[in-house]
Amino acid sequence: MVITVEKPGPGGLNEAVEALREWQSESAAWQLHPGDLGWFWRSGAEATAAAVRIWRRDGRILAVGLLDGADLLRLTTAPGVRRDEELARRLTEDIVAPERGVLPAGEVSVEAPMDALLQDLLPSHGWRTGEPWTPLRRDLTEPVQAPDLRIETIGPDNCHVWADVMRGAFDGSTFTPAKWRTMATGAPYADSRYLVGYDERGDAVTAVAVWSAGRGKPGVLEPMGVHRDHRGHGYGRAITVAAAAALRELGSSSAGVNTPSSNVAAVATYESSGFQRLPEVRDLTRDAS
């Protein structure tokens, strides 16, 4: 059967989320997670749908991609078709040709599981390996000890606190309570938690969002930040431990995070929080020329 690519429209997003939930596995390489769509949902269902691509064969979803910005496609496939030659060639054709409507011309990147056949095909079209990223994982089989920090779970009534910390943690962030409420309308919201940590003076100093993919599936942290005025006190480690505990309560088998390898401080924070470093992964990049 012919493989097709489509933009799902807002009404088709739930199907993409369900496929990503189903595909999550401890045995799978680092890959696109339903929480990635959940975090993108802060821009609204229309914008999220416009950024999603779905590849099908005979009605079955084989691959899902998310344009995380104009120049990065984050992509994964169903577990059984990682090395499917027909799919890999169709993905390659759609990715390298701007007129296909997947990626624009110029410098762009693709994040895909390292065991996907796509990783072998794109270099033949002039793509190169990009910067290294470090995945980290914490097993959640055993209980997680509570951190030495007051943690609050955030909901619609106090989402302004979470938004304030995020703006203070990331330069250029425009996150607002309105964006939080928009994010809460998405399908992944039901499997998420939003935490804020407070110092001894009662100031909100750090925040994190966690996303489950269902019981027995890996969960992820996205994003985690410490307010720039409160760094250097171990708050990042404390909120990361709290995030792992929240995912365990949601039934996740593990907690995962992916950070640029160049961000040595972030890698150290996650390792100090009980996360184990996994082998580096790399995007594939096409230069502007």
XYZ file of C-alpha atoms in Angstrom:
289
model
C 0.000 0.000 0.000
C 1.068 3.583 -0.646
C 2.435 5.564 2.311
C 0.865 9.008 2.704
C 1.732 12.031 4.840
C -0.861 14.361 6.311
C -1.473 17.277 8.626
C -4.049 15.929 11.064
C -5.998 19.101 11.864
C -7.069 19.791 15.474
C -9.560 16.931 15.376
C -6.825 14.439 14.542
C -4.393 15.342 17.304
C -5.804 12.861 19.783
C -5.021 10.007 17.390
C -1.408 11.167 17.148
C -1.152 11.400 20.932
C -2.576 7.902 21.353
C -0.085 6.489 18.848
C 2.819 8.087 20.718
C 1.508 6.707 24.019
C 1.299 3.212 22.566
C 4.841 3.350 21.147
C 6.609 4.326 24.365
C 8.713 1.495 25.754
C 11.688 1.026 28.025
C 13.364 -0.957 25.258
C 12.985 1.845 22.687
C 15.612 4.450 21.906
C 14.947 8.058 22.957
C 11.981 9.276 20.924
C 9.160 11.767 20.553
C 6.797 11.520 23.537
C 3.139 12.545 23.949
C 4.412 15.076 26.491
C 6.259 16.865 23.695
C 2.930 17.508 22.004
C 1.457 18.426 25.382
C 4.086 21.119 25.978
C 3.698 22.439 22.408
C -0.067 22.703 23.035
C 0.566 25.951 24.936
C 0.357 27.579 21.496
C -3.124 26.147 20.946
C -4.686 23.221 19.107
C -4.556 24.932 15.708
C -0.831 25.668 15.992
C -0.094 22.173 17.316
C -2.011 20.544 14.479
C -0.149 22.699 11.950
C 3.151 21.444 13.399
C 2.264 17.724 13.361
C 2.819 15.323 10.465
C 1.439 11.788 10.319
C 2.592 9.049 7.942
C 0.172 6.186 7.252
C 0.021 2.974 5.284
C -3.358 1.323 4.736
C -4.841 3.605 7.408
C -2.314 2.615 10.086
C -0.120 5.324 11.608
C 3.527 4.443 11.010
C 5.273 7.666 12.050
C 4.533 10.939 13.802
C 6.575 14.131 13.503
C 6.450 17.449 15.329
C 7.888 20.638 13.860
C 9.359 22.012 17.072
C 10.007 25.424 15.575
C 10.440 26.041 11.857
C 13.761 24.240 11.521
C 13.528 21.083 13.686
C 11.454 17.992 12.978
C 11.174 15.636 15.937
C 10.137 12.270 14.576
C 9.450 8.733 15.723
C 7.926 5.582 14.279
C 5.934 2.591 15.422
C 8.357 0.076 16.974
C 7.925 -2.561 14.281
C 8.806 -0.266 11.365
C 12.052 1.320 12.546
C 13.929 -0.471 9.740
C 11.070 -0.570 7.228
C 12.731 0.403 3.924
C 9.590 1.700 2.239
C 8.790 3.964 5.172
C 12.372 5.177 5.550
C 12.567 6.107 1.868
C 9.228 7.928 1.997
C 10.296 9.825 5.128
C 13.570 10.765 3.451
C 11.817 11.984 0.310
C 9.396 14.113 2.315
C 12.109 15.555 4.560
C 14.629 16.548 1.904
C 12.129 18.209 -0.466
C 10.796 21.534 0.884
C 7.853 21.424 -1.527
C 6.533 18.372 0.359
C 5.621 20.678 3.258
C 7.513 18.874 6.004
C 10.642 21.022 6.422
C 11.497 24.338 4.732
C 14.574 25.058 2.626
C 17.801 26.078 4.340
C 19.417 24.829 7.524
C 17.162 22.320 9.265
C 17.507 19.353 11.611
C 15.775 16.049 12.291
C 15.599 14.238 15.630
C 14.812 10.555 15.115
C 15.480 7.341 17.067
C 19.089 6.295 16.583
C 18.028 2.808 15.449
C 15.761 4.100 12.669
C 16.790 3.371 9.070
C 16.256 7.080 8.369
C 19.546 7.691 10.190
C 21.330 5.747 7.420
C 19.571 7.417 4.483
C 19.706 11.146 5.184
C 23.541 11.391 5.115
C 23.464 10.250 1.482
C 21.537 13.459 0.764
C 24.212 15.667 2.283
C 23.008 15.671 5.890
C 25.541 15.543 8.727
C 25.394 14.724 12.419
C 24.560 17.684 14.647
C 25.322 18.530 18.247
C 25.268 15.716 20.814
C 22.430 15.391 23.314
C 22.506 13.368 26.515
C 19.422 11.332 27.467
C 19.100 10.493 31.155
C 16.758 8.053 32.833
C 15.698 7.196 36.377
C 14.056 3.854 37.081
C 10.874 4.209 39.113
C 10.509 0.650 40.347
C 11.392 1.694 43.885
C 9.817 4.577 45.866
C 11.377 8.016 45.459
C 12.462 9.776 48.634
C 10.802 13.171 49.070
C 13.147 16.142 48.502
C 14.026 18.638 51.224
C 11.919 21.358 49.630
C 8.271 22.340 49.903
C 6.566 21.201 46.697
C 3.163 22.334 45.477
C 1.107 20.832 42.669
C -0.191 23.562 40.380
C -3.690 23.814 38.904
C -5.767 26.434 37.091
C -6.208 28.607 40.186
C -2.484 29.131 40.816
C -0.962 28.532 37.394
C 0.373 32.110 37.474
C 2.990 30.925 39.992
C 4.279 28.252 37.606
C 4.266 30.744 34.735
C 6.225 33.308 36.768
C 8.959 30.803 37.616
C 9.231 29.663 33.995
C 9.677 33.227 32.777
C 12.338 33.726 35.435
C 14.114 30.500 34.514
C 14.398 30.881 30.738
C 15.690 33.981 29.014
C 13.188 35.292 26.500
C 10.332 33.147 27.810
C 6.878 34.599 27.193
C 4.988 31.917 29.088
C 1.790 33.216 30.699
C -1.113 31.819 32.736
C -3.208 32.032 29.560
C -0.757 29.699 27.819
C -0.943 27.319 30.781
C -4.739 27.203 30.495
C -4.475 26.630 26.747
C -2.032 23.783 27.380
C -4.538 22.274 29.808
C -7.064 21.855 26.981
C -4.831 19.324 25.208
C -5.226 15.551 25.351
C -1.847 14.991 27.116
C -2.852 17.242 30.033
C -4.689 14.413 31.809
C -1.381 12.542 32.171
C 0.653 15.517 33.392
C 1.580 17.290 36.618
C 2.995 20.785 37.229
C 5.120 21.320 40.317
C 6.601 24.393 42.013
C 9.245 24.362 44.742
C 9.384 27.019 47.491
C 12.358 28.118 49.572
C 12.313 28.669 53.333
C 11.012 32.235 52.850
C 8.061 31.015 50.816
C 9.364 32.244 47.455
C 8.606 30.149 44.378
C 12.087 29.242 43.116
C 11.817 26.293 40.738
C 9.239 24.526 38.581
C 8.807 21.473 36.392
C 6.213 19.786 34.191
C 6.033 15.994 33.967
C 4.215 13.935 31.361
C 3.152 10.325 31.711
C 2.371 8.082 28.743
C 0.245 5.739 30.848
C 0.899 3.103 33.463
C 3.998 1.033 32.843
C 5.321 3.469 30.229
C 8.260 5.901 30.403
C 7.438 9.462 31.443
C 9.375 12.647 30.738
C 10.257 16.006 32.311
C 9.602 18.969 30.001
C 10.480 21.652 30.981
C 12.387 22.069 34.275
C 13.856 25.364 35.399
C 15.188 27.300 38.379
C 14.497 31.023 38.647
C 17.644 32.956 37.765
C 17.517 34.781 41.124
C 17.629 31.525 43.106
C 20.274 29.365 41.459
C 23.105 27.605 43.205
C 21.099 26.217 46.132
C 20.261 22.717 44.893
C 16.690 23.600 43.935
C 17.075 22.018 40.492
C 18.024 18.713 42.047
C 15.131 18.898 44.525
C 12.447 19.633 41.914
C 13.849 16.894 39.653
C 13.493 14.351 42.464
C 9.949 15.631 43.055
C 9.256 15.208 39.337
C 10.394 11.583 39.469
C 8.124 10.985 42.475
C 5.168 12.534 40.627
C 5.726 10.317 37.604
C 5.882 7.249 39.832
C 2.521 8.263 41.330
C 1.165 8.497 37.779
C 2.328 4.925 37.143
C 5.326 5.671 34.934
C 8.003 2.988 34.707
C 10.797 5.560 34.474
C 11.483 9.275 34.275
C 13.449 10.599 31.328
C 14.959 13.844 30.167
C 17.142 14.898 27.236
C 19.544 17.835 27.404
C 22.375 19.190 25.231
C 25.624 17.488 26.220
C 27.230 20.934 26.278
C 24.963 21.873 29.206
C 27.270 20.240 31.720
C 25.477 21.774 34.704
C 22.110 20.342 33.650
C 23.579 16.867 33.115
C 25.190 17.038 36.572
C 21.898 18.131 38.142
C 20.003 15.197 36.690
C 22.717 12.718 37.648
C 22.710 14.040 41.220
C 18.927 13.434 41.210
C 19.355 9.712 40.593
C 19.205 9.775 36.786
C 21.602 7.593 34.809
C 23.305 8.935 31.731
C 22.520 7.019 28.530
C 24.549 6.980 25.282
C 24.559 10.313 23.477
C 22.179 10.915 20.581
C 22.610 13.357 17.704
C 20.251 15.176 15.401
C 20.847 15.070 11.654
C 21.367 18.513 10.117
C 21.286 19.967 6.612
C 23.374 23.087 6.199
C 21.905 26.184 4.596
C 24.027 25.722 1.476
